[in-house]
PDB file of C-alpha atoms in Angstrom:
ATOM      1  CA  MET A  23       0.000   0.000   0.000  1.00 88.00           C
ATOM      2  CA  GLY A  24       1.382   3.404  -0.939  1.00 97.00           C
ATOM      3  CA  ILE A  25       1.416   6.705   0.897  1.00 97.00           C
ATOM      4  CA  LEU A  26       0.033  10.049  -0.253  1.00 98.00           C
ATOM      5  CA  ILE A  27       1.734  12.765   1.791  1.00 98.00           C
ATOM      6  CA  ASP A  28      -0.392  15.706   2.930  1.00 97.00           C
ATOM      7  CA  SER A  29       0.947  19.270   2.855  1.00 97.00           C
ATOM      8  CA  THR A  30       0.967  19.432   6.676  1.00 97.00           C
ATOM      9  CA  VAL A  31       3.874  16.965   6.694  1.00 98.00           C
ATOM     10  CA  PHE A  32       5.936  19.164   4.385  1.00 97.00           C
ATOM     11  CA  ILE A  33       5.090  22.315   6.318  1.00 96.00           C
ATOM     12  CA  GLU A  34       6.296  20.723   9.551  1.00 96.00           C
ATOM     13  CA  ALA A  35       9.428  19.446   7.777  1.00 96.00           C
ATOM     14  CA  GLU A  36      10.141  22.925   6.368  1.00 94.00           C
ATOM     15  CA  ARG A  37       9.829  24.370   9.874  1.00 93.00           C
ATOM     16  CA  GLY A  38      12.283  21.788  11.203  1.00 93.00           C
ATOM     17  CA  ARG A  39       9.703  20.072  13.392  1.00 95.00           C
ATOM     18  CA  LEU A  40       9.480  16.776  11.495  1.00 96.00           C
ATOM     19  CA  HIS A  41      12.231  14.530  10.147  1.00 94.00           C
ATOM     20  CA  LEU A  42      10.725  13.557   6.801  1.00 95.00           C
ATOM     21  CA  ASP A  43      13.515  11.195   5.786  1.00 94.00           C
ATOM     22  CA  ARG A  44      12.973   9.065   8.915  1.00 94.00           C
ATOM     23  CA  TYR A  45       9.333   8.518   7.998  1.00 95.00           C
ATOM     24  CA  LEU A  46      10.165   7.832   4.374  1.00 95.00           C
ATOM     25  CA  ALA A  47      12.800   5.267   5.375  1.00 94.00           C
ATOM     26  CA  ALA A  48      10.150   3.426   7.393  1.00 92.00           C
ATOM     27  CA  GLN A  49       7.988   2.941   4.294  1.00 90.00           C
ATOM     28  CA  GLU A  50      10.213   0.066   3.116  1.00 83.00           C
ATOM     29  CA  GLY A  51       9.855   0.428  -0.630  1.00 88.00           C
ATOM     30  CA  GLU A  52       6.189   1.442  -0.655  1.00 94.00           C
ATOM     31  CA  PRO A  53       5.242   3.967  -3.349  1.00 97.00           C
ATOM     32  CA  VAL A  54       5.120   7.525  -2.010  1.00 98.00           C
ATOM     33  CA  ALA A  55       3.487  10.455  -3.819  1.00 98.00           C
ATOM     34  CA  ILE A  56       1.643  13.714  -3.328  1.00 98.00           C
ATOM     35  CA  SER A  57      -1.709  14.695  -4.759  1.00 98.00           C
ATOM     36  CA  ALA A  58      -2.137  17.502  -7.266  1.00 98.00           C
ATOM     37  CA  VAL A  59      -4.122  19.286  -4.544  1.00 98.00           C
ATOM     38  CA  THR A  60      -1.152  19.065  -2.164  1.00 98.00           C
ATOM     39  CA  ALA A  61       1.083  20.454  -4.913  1.00 98.00           C
ATOM     40  CA  SER A  62      -1.316  23.381  -5.279  1.00 98.00           C
ATOM     41  CA  GLU A  63      -1.395  23.988  -1.516  1.00 97.00           C
ATOM     42  CA  LEU A  64       2.411  24.038  -1.358  1.00 98.00           C
ATOM     43  CA  LEU A  65       2.662  26.382  -4.353  1.00 98.00           C
ATOM     44  CA  HIS A  66       0.032  28.624  -2.785  1.00 97.00           C
ATOM     45  CA  GLY A  67       2.320  28.896   0.240  1.00 96.00           C
ATOM     46  CA  VAL A  68       5.113  30.123  -2.031  1.00 97.00           C
ATOM     47  CA  HIS A  69       2.922  32.952  -3.288  1.00 97.00           C
ATOM     48  CA  ARG A  70       1.910  33.913   0.247  1.00 96.00           C
ATOM     49  CA  ALA A  71       5.441  34.265   1.594  1.00 96.00           C
ATOM     50  CA  ALA A  72       5.972  37.443   3.613  1.00 95.00           C
ATOM     51  CA  SER A  73       9.085  38.664   1.784  1.00 97.00           C
ATOM     52  CA  PRO A  74      10.987  38.057  -1.453  1.00 97.00           C
ATOM     53  CA  SER A  75      13.740  36.188   0.401  1.00 97.00           C
ATOM     54  CA  ALA A  76      11.213  33.982   2.237  1.00 96.00           C
ATOM     55  CA  ARG A  77       9.466  33.346  -1.059  1.00 97.00           C
ATOM     56  CA  ALA A  78      12.710  32.300  -2.759  1.00 97.00           C
ATOM     57  CA  GLN A  79      13.581  29.965   0.107  1.00 96.00           C
ATOM     58  CA  ARG A  80      10.112  28.437   0.189  1.00 96.00           C
ATOM     59  CA  GLU A  81      10.066  28.081  -3.589  1.00 97.00           C
ATOM     60  CA  ARG A  82      13.333  26.106  -3.482  1.00 97.00           C
ATOM     61  CA  PHE A  83      11.850  23.854  -0.800  1.00 97.00           C
ATOM     62  CA  VAL A  84       8.604  23.271  -2.728  1.00 98.00           C
ATOM     63  CA  GLU A  85      10.331  22.700  -6.064  1.00 98.00           C
ATOM     64  CA  ALA A  86      12.572  20.100  -4.385  1.00 97.00           C
ATOM     65  CA  ILE A  87       9.424  18.306  -3.193  1.00 98.00           C
ATOM     66  CA  LEU A  88       7.822  18.493  -6.642  1.00 98.00           C
ATOM     67  CA  SER A  89      10.933  17.036  -8.257  1.00 98.00           C
ATOM     68  CA  ARG A  90      11.274  14.284  -5.632  1.00 97.00           C
ATOM     69  CA  PHE A  91       7.728  12.929  -5.423  1.00 98.00           C
ATOM     70  CA  PRO A  92       5.355  11.895  -8.197  1.00 98.00           C
ATOM     71  CA  VAL A  93       2.157  13.943  -8.331  1.00 98.00           C
ATOM     72  CA  ALA A  94      -1.060  11.908  -8.394  1.00 98.00           C
ATOM     73  CA  GLU A  95      -3.718  13.487 -10.571  1.00 97.00           C
ATOM     74  CA  PHE A  96      -7.348  13.902  -9.610  1.00 97.00           C
ATOM     75  CA  ASP A  97      -8.849  11.835 -12.425  1.00 97.00           C
ATOM     76  CA  LEU A  98     -12.297  10.474 -13.241  1.00 98.00           C
ATOM     77  CA  GLN A  99     -11.896   7.478 -10.937  1.00 98.00           C
ATOM     78  CA  ALA A 100     -10.951   9.800  -8.057  1.00 98.00           C
ATOM     79  CA  ALA A 101     -13.885  12.076  -8.984  1.00 98.00           C
ATOM     80  CA  ARG A 102     -16.322   9.171  -8.733  1.00 98.00           C
ATOM     81  CA  ILE A 103     -14.917   8.164  -5.351  1.00 98.00           C
ATOM     82  CA  HIS A 104     -14.918  11.800  -4.216  1.00 97.00           C
ATOM     83  CA  ALA A 105     -18.615  12.177  -5.071  1.00 98.00           C
ATOM     84  CA  ARG A 106     -19.488   9.032  -3.101  1.00 97.00           C
ATOM     85  CA  LEU A 107     -17.370  10.002  -0.092  1.00 97.00           C
ATOM     86  CA  TRP A 108     -18.703  13.557  -0.144  1.00 96.00           C
ATOM     87  CA  ALA A 109     -22.269  12.257  -0.032  1.00 96.00           C
ATOM     88  CA  GLN A 110     -21.429   9.863   2.808  1.00 96.00           C
ATOM     89  CA  VAL A 111     -19.741  12.592   4.859  1.00 95.00           C
ATOM     90  CA  MET A 112     -22.643  14.979   4.319  1.00 93.00           C
ATOM     91  CA  LYS A 113     -25.146  12.305   5.283  1.00 94.00           C
ATOM     92  CA  LYS A 114     -23.312  11.881   8.593  1.00 90.00           C
ATOM     93  CA  ARG A 115     -23.220  15.685   8.971  1.00 89.00           C
ATOM     94  CA  GLN A 116     -19.483  15.608   9.436  1.00 85.00           C
ATOM     95  CA  ALA A 117     -17.349  18.440   8.185  1.00 83.00           C
ATOM     96  CA  VAL A 118     -14.347  17.628   6.024  1.00 92.00           C
ATOM     97  CA  GLY A 119     -12.436  20.391   4.282  1.00 94.00           C
ATOM     98  CA  ALA A 120     -12.795  20.444   0.512  1.00 95.00           C
ATOM     99  CA  HIS A 121      -9.078  19.954  -0.118  1.00 97.00           C
ATOM    100  CA  ASP A 122      -8.793  17.140   2.414  1.00 97.00           C
ATOM    101  CA  LEU A 123     -11.728  15.348   0.807  1.00 97.00           C
ATOM    102  CA  LEU A 124     -10.106  15.652  -2.638  1.00 98.00           C
ATOM    103  CA  ILE A 125      -6.795  14.348  -1.272  1.00 98.00           C
ATOM    104  CA  GLY A 126      -8.576  11.530   0.556  1.00 98.00           C
ATOM    105  CA  ALA A 127     -10.511  10.520  -2.562  1.00 98.00           C
ATOM    106  CA  THR A 128      -7.286  10.472  -4.570  1.00 98.00           C
ATOM    107  CA  ALA A 129      -5.689   8.217  -1.949  1.00 98.00           C
ATOM    108  CA  VAL A 130      -8.673   5.853  -1.906  1.00 98.00           C
ATOM    109  CA  ALA A 131      -8.653   5.698  -5.719  1.00 98.00           C
ATOM    110  CA  LEU A 132      -4.969   4.714  -5.648  1.00 98.00           C
ATOM    111  CA  GLY A 133      -5.352   2.303  -2.728  1.00 97.00           C
ATOM    112  CA  PHE A 134      -2.981   4.526  -0.728  1.00 98.00           C
ATOM    113  CA  GLN A 135      -2.974   5.793   2.830  1.00 97.00           C
ATOM    114  CA  VAL A 136      -2.652   9.483   3.680  1.00 98.00           C
ATOM    115  CA  ALA A 137       0.274  10.627   5.824  1.00 98.00           C
ATOM    116  CA  THR A 138      -0.538  13.799   7.747  1.00 97.00           C
ATOM    117  CA  THR A 139       0.270  15.670  10.936  1.00 96.00           C
ATOM    118  CA  ASP A 140      -3.429  16.432  11.442  1.00 91.00           C
ATOM    119  CA  VAL A 141      -5.651  13.355  11.316  1.00 94.00           C
ATOM    120  CA  ARG A 142      -8.800  15.134  12.524  1.00 92.00           C
ATOM    121  CA  GLU A 143     -10.504  15.642   9.165  1.00 91.00           C
ATOM    122  CA  PHE A 144      -8.951  12.752   7.265  1.00 96.00           C
ATOM    123  CA  GLN A 145     -10.201  10.218   9.814  1.00 95.00           C
ATOM    124  CA  ARG A 146     -13.781  11.259   8.980  1.00 95.00           C
ATOM    125  CA  ILE A 147     -13.418  10.023   5.399  1.00 96.00           C
ATOM    126  CA  PRO A 148     -14.948   6.523   5.114  1.00 95.00           C
ATOM    127  CA  GLY A 149     -12.508   3.836   4.007  1.00 95.00           C
ATOM    128  CA  LEU A 150      -9.435   6.082   4.127  1.00 97.00           C
ATOM    129  CA  ARG A 151      -6.446   4.808   6.060  1.00 97.00           C
ATOM    130  CA  VAL A 152      -4.473   7.549   7.765  1.00 98.00           C
ATOM    131  CA  GLN A 153      -0.957   7.620   9.228  1.00 96.00           C
ATOM    132  CA  LEU A 154       0.003  10.275  11.750  1.00 97.00           C
ATOM    133  CA  TRP A 155       3.472  11.603  11.043  1.00 96.00           C
ATOM    134  CA  ALA A 156       4.433  13.806  13.969  1.00 89.00           C
ATOM    135  CA  SER A 157       7.693  15.125  15.335  1.00 70.00           C
TER     136      SER A 157
END
């Protein structure tokens, strides 16, 4: 089973509060990727940097991630799963952020787990397996 890494993991790694390579080493040859939504979230962070120097530093960090990990697309299969999961979550009247639901649906479509530092919303997604990666 593969791992889809959530942006929270990279944010904590960038801040020096999570040792990403230790978690990756523990995956023992499992496929590891990020979703297109996570790529967008990370790139959004580049554009929101407080100064030009912070932006340049963050951009280097994000581009290193984008070159290191394959990006899983949100395709028709993921869209079908997303629609089903969205309906299930709404029926239970549980809130799940739009991005987290898209990432979760992508993971379910791939048969992957999601690695995150914040399991709260991901654990509400039916059928999604979640790993907590914390410092």
